[in-house]
mmCIF file of C-alpha atoms in Angstrom:
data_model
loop_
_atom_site.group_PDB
_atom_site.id
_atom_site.type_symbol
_atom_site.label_atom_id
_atom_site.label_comp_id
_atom_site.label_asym_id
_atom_site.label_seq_id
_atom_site.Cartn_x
_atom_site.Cartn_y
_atom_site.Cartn_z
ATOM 1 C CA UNK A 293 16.693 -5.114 -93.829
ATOM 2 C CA UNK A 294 18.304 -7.961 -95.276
ATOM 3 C CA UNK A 295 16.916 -7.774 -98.927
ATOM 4 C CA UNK A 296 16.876 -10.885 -101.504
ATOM 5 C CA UNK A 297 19.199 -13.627 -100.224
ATOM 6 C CA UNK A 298 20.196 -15.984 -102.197
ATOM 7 C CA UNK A 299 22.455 -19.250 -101.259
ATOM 8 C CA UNK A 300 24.520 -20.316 -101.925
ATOM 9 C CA UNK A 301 26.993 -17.891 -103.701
ATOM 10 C CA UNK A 302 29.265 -20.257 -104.854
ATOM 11 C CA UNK A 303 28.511 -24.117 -106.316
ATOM 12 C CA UNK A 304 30.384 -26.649 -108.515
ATOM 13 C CA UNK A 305 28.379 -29.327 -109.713
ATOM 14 C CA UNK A 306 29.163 -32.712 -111.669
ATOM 15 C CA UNK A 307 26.723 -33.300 -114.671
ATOM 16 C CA UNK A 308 23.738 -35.264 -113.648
ATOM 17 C CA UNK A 309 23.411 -33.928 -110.094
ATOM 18 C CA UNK A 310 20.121 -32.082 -109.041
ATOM 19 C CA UNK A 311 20.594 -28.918 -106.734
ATOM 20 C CA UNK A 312 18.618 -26.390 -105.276
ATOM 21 C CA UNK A 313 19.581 -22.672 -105.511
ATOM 22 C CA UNK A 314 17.383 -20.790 -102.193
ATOM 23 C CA UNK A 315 15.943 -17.357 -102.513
ATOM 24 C CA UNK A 316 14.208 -15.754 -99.580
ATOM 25 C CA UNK A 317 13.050 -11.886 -99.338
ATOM 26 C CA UNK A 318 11.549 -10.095 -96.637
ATOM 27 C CA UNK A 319 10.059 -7.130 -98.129
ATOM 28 C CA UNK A 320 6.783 -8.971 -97.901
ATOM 29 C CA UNK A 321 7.113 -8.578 -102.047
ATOM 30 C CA UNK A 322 4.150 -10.488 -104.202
ATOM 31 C CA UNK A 323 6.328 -10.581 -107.061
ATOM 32 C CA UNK A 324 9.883 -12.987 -107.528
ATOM 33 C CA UNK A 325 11.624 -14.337 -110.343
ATOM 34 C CA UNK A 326 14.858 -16.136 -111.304
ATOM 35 C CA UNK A 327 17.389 -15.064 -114.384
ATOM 36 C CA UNK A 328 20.491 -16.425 -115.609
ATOM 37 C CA UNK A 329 23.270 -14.410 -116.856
ATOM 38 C CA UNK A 330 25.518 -15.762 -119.230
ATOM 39 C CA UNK A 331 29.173 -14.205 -120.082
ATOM 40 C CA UNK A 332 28.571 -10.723 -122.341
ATOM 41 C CA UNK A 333 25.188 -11.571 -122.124
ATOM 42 C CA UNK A 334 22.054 -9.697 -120.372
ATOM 43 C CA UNK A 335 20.254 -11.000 -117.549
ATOM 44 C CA UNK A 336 17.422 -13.657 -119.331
ATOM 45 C CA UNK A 337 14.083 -15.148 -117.182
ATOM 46 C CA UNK A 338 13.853 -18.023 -116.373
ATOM 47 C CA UNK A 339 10.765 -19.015 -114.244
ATOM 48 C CA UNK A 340 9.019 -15.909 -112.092
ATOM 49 C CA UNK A 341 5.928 -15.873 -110.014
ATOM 50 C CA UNK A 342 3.074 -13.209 -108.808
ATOM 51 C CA UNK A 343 2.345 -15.013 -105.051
ATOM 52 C CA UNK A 344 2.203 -17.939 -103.316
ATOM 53 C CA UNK A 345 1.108 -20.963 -105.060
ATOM 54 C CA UNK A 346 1.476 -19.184 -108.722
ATOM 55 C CA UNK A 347 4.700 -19.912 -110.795
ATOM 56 C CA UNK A 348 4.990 -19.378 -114.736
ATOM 57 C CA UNK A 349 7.565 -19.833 -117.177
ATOM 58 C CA UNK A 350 10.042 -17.353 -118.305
ATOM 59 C CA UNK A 351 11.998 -16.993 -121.717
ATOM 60 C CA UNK A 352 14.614 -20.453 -120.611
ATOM 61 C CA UNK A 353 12.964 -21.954 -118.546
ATOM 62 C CA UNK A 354 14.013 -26.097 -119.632
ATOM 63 C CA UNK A 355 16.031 -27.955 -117.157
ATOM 64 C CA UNK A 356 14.438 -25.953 -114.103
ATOM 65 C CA UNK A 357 11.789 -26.350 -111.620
ATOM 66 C CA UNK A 358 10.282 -23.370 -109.187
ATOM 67 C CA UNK A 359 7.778 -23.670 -106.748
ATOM 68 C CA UNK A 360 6.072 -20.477 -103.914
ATOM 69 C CA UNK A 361 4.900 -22.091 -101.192
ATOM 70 C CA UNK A 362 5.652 -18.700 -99.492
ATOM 71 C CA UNK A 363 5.447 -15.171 -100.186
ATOM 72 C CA UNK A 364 9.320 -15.002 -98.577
ATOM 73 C CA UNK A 365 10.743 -17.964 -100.692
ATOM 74 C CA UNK A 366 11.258 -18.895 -104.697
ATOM 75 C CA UNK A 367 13.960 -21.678 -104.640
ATOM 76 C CA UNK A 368 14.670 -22.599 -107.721
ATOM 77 C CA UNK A 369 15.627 -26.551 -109.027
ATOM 78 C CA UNK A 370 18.026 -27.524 -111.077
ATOM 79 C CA UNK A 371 16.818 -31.348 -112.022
ATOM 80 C CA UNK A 372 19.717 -32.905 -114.014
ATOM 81 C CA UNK A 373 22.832 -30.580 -113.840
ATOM 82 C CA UNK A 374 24.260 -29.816 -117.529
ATOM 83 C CA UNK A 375 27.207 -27.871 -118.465
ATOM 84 C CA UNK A 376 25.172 -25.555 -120.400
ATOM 85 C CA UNK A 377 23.382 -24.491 -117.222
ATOM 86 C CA UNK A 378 27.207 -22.982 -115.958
ATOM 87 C CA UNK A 379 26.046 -19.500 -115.302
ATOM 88 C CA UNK A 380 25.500 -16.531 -112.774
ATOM 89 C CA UNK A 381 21.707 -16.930 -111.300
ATOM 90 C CA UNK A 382 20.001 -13.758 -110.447
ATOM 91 C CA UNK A 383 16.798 -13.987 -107.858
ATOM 92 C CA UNK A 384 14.690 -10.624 -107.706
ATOM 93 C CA UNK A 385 11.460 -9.268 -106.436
ATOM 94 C CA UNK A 386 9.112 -6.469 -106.728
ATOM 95 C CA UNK A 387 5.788 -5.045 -104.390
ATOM 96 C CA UNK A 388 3.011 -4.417 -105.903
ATOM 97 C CA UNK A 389 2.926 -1.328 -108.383
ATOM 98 C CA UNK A 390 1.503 1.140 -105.797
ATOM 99 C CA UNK A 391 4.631 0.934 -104.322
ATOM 100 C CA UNK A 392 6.782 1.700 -107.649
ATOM 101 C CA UNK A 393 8.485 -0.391 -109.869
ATOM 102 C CA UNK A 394 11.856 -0.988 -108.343
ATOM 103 C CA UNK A 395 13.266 -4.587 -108.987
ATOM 104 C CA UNK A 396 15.467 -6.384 -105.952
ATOM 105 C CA UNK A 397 18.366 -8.160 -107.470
ATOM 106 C CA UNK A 398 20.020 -10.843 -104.641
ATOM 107 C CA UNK A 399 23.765 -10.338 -104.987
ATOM 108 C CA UNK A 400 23.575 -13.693 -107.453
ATOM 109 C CA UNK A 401 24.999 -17.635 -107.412
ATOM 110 C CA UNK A 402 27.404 -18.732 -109.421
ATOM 111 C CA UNK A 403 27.153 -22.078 -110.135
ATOM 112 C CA UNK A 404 29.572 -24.050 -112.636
ATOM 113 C CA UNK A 405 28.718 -27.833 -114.278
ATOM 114 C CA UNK A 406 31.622 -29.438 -114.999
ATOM 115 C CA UNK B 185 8.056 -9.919 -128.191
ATOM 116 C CA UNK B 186 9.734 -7.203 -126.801
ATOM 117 C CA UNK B 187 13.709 -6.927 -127.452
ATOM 118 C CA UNK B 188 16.442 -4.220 -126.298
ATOM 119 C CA UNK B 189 19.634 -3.581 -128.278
ATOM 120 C CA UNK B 190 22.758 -1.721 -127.050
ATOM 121 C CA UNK B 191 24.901 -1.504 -130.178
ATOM 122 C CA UNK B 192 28.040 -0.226 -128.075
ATOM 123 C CA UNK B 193 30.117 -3.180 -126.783
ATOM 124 C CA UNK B 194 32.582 -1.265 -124.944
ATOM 125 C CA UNK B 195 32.731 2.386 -124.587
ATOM 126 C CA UNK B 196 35.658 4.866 -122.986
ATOM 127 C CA UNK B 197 35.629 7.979 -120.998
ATOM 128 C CA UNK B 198 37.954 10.194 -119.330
ATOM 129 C CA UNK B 199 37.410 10.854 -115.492
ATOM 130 C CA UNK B 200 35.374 13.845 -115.593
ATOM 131 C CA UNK B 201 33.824 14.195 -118.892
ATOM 132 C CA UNK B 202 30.717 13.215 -120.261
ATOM 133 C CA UNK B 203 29.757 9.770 -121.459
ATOM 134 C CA UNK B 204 26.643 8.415 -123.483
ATOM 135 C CA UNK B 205 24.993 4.820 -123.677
ATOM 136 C CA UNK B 206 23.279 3.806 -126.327
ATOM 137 C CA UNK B 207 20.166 1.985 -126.088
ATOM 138 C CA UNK B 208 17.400 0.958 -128.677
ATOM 139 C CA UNK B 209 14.379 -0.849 -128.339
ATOM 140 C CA UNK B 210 11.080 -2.459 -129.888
ATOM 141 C CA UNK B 211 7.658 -2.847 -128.453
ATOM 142 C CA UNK B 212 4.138 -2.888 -129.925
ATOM 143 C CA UNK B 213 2.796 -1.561 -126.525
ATOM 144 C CA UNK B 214 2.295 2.283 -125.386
ATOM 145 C CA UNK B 215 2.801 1.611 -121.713
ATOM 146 C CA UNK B 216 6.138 0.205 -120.438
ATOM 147 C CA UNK B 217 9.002 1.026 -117.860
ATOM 148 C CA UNK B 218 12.778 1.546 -119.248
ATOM 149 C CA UNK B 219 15.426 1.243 -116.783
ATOM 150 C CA UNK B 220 19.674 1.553 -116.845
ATOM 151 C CA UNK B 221 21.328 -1.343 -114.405
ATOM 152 C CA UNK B 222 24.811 -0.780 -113.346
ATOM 153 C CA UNK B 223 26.428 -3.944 -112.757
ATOM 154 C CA UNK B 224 30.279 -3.895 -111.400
ATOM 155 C CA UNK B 225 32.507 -6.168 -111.241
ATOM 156 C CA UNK B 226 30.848 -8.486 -107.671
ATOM 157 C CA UNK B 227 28.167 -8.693 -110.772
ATOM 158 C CA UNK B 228 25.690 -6.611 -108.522
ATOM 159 C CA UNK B 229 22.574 -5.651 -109.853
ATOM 160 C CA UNK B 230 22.287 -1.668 -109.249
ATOM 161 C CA UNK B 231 19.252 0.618 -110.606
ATOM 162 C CA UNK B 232 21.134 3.347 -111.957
ATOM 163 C CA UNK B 233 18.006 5.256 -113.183
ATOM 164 C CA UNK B 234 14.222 4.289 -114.519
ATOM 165 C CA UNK B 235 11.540 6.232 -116.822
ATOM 166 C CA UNK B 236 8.298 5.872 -117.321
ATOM 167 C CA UNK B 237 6.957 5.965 -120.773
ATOM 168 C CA UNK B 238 3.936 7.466 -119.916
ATOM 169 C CA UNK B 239 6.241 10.907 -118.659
ATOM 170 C CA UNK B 240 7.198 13.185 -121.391
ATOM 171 C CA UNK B 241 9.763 14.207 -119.103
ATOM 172 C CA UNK B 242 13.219 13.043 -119.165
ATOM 173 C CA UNK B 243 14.837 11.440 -115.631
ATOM 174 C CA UNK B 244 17.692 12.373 -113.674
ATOM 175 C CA UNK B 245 19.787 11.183 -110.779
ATOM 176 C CA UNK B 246 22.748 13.162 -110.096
ATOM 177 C CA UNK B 247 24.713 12.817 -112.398
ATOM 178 C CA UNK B 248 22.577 9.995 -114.620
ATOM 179 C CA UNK B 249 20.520 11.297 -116.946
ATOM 180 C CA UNK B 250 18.379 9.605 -120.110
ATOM 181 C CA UNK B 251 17.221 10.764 -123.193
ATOM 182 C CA UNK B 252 14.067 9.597 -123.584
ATOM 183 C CA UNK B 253 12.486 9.339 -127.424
ATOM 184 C CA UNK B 254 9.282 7.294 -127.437
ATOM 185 C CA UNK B 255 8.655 7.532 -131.039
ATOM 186 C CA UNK B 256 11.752 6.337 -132.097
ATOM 187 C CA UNK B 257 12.033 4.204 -129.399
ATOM 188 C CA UNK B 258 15.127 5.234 -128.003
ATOM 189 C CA UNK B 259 16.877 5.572 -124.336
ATOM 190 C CA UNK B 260 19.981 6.846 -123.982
ATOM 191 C CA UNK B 261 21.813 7.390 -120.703
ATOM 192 C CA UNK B 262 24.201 9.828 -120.234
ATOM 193 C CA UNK B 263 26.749 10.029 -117.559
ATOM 194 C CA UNK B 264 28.405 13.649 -116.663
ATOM 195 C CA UNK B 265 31.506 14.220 -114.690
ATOM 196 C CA UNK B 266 32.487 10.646 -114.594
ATOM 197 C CA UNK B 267 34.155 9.016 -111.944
ATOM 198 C CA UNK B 268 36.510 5.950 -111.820
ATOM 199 C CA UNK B 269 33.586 3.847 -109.928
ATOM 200 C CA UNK B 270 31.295 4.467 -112.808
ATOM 201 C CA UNK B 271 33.562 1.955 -114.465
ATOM 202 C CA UNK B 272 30.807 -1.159 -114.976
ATOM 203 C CA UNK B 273 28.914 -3.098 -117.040
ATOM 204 C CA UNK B 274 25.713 -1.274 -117.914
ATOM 205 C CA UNK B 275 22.253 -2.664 -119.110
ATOM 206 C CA UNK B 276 19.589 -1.950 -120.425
ATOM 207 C CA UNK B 277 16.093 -2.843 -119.761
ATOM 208 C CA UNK B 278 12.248 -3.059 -120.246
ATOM 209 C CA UNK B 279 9.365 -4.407 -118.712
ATOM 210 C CA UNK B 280 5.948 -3.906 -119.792
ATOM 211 C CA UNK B 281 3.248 -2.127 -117.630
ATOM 212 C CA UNK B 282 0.789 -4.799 -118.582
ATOM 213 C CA UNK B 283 2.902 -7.803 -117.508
ATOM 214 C CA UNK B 284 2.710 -8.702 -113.900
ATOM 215 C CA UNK B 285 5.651 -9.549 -112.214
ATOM 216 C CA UNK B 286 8.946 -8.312 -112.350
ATOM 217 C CA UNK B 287 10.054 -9.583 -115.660
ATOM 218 C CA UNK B 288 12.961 -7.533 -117.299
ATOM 219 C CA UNK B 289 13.651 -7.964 -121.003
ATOM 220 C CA UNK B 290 17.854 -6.607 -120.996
ATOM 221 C CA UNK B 291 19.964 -6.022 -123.821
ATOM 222 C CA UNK B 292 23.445 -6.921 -124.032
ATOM 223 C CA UNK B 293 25.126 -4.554 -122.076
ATOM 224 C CA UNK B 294 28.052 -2.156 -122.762
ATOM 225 C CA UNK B 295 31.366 -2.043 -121.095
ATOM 226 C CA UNK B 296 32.395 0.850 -119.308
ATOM 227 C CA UNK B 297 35.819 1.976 -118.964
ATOM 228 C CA UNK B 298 37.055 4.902 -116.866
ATOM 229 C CA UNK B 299 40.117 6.314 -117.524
ATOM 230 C CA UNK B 300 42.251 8.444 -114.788
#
């Protein structure tokens, strides 16, 4: 059971460029989301959705773009790399609450802007 | 809006003895899940432990155990016979039983050292 996979683990970007970080699960799980972690900073949200074809914004979500076009996958965009996007990026996902409330972290991307 | 504090930046134990994690909260709601990540240094995301608010009780795993006070909105985790891979970052967090999704509100963390 592979879990959330995220790729890729590692990325260095030049300001400007566009990117997309991938997030697939196959826990068949309804619910996915994306966070950023900053240094000595909690994890913060920054797009999540409840299925396919249903995205919403999260607490910072400017400079990003989601999409579900699949129960498995949430990639997430970055449009117009910035260096204040330099961060650790979280993807997680959750079944439906029958099934309790346990959250999947992926193992995260860090991706630096310079 | 919901927000979690964890007023301890960094916090010290000796291998073996007991250890406990501050963690505050504030919420208008009645029904909402806490939770305690452990995150180590690969910056893992681990569930350490998880209560409901609706449960009077107080949960435990293993060695992990929270106090839970609802009316002062309080959730404090307590670590017993520590162990040198206890040493992490810990967090942390809510999520309201009325949001869908799995959105996490986390506070800032606390440092956790282990000393031999």
């Amino acid at each position: 059971n592979a879990g959330v996979t995220q790729t890729p683990k590692f990325q260095v970007l030049k300001t400007g460029q566009s990117m997309t970080l991938q997030c697939a699960q196959d826990m068949n799980h309804e619910y996915m989301s994306w966070y950023r972690q900053d240094p000595g900073m909690g994890l913060r949200l920054i797009h999540y959705s409840v299925g396919a074809g249903i995205t919403d914004q999260g607490e910072v979500p400017n400079g990003y773009n989601v999409s579900r076009s699949t129960t498995e996958d949430f990639p997430l965009r970055l449009l117009s790399a910035a260096p204040s996007q330099t961060s650790v990026y979280f993807c997680a996902s959750r079944h439906t609450p029958s099934s309790g409330n346990t959250i999947y972290f992926g193992e995260g991307s860090w991706l630096t802007v310079v | 809006a919901q927000t979690v504090t964890q007023s301890q930046p960094e916090m010290s134990v000796q291998e073996a003895e007991t250890v406990t994690l501050s963690c505050t909260y504030d919420t208008s709601e009645s029904d909402y899940y806490l939770f305690w990540y452990k995150q180590p240094p690969s910056r893992q995301m681990i569930l350490v432990i998880r209560q409901e608010a609706y449960k009077q009780q107080n949960a435990t795993e293993n060695r992990f155990s929270v106090n839970f006070q609802k009316a002062a909105k309080s959730f404090s985790l307590k670590i017993s016979d520590s162990q040198l891979g206890d040493a992490a970052m810990y967090f942390c967090a809510y999520r309201s039983a009325r949001t869908s999704g799995s959105r996490l509100t986390f506070g800032e963390g606390t440092q956790l050292t282990v000393n031999p």
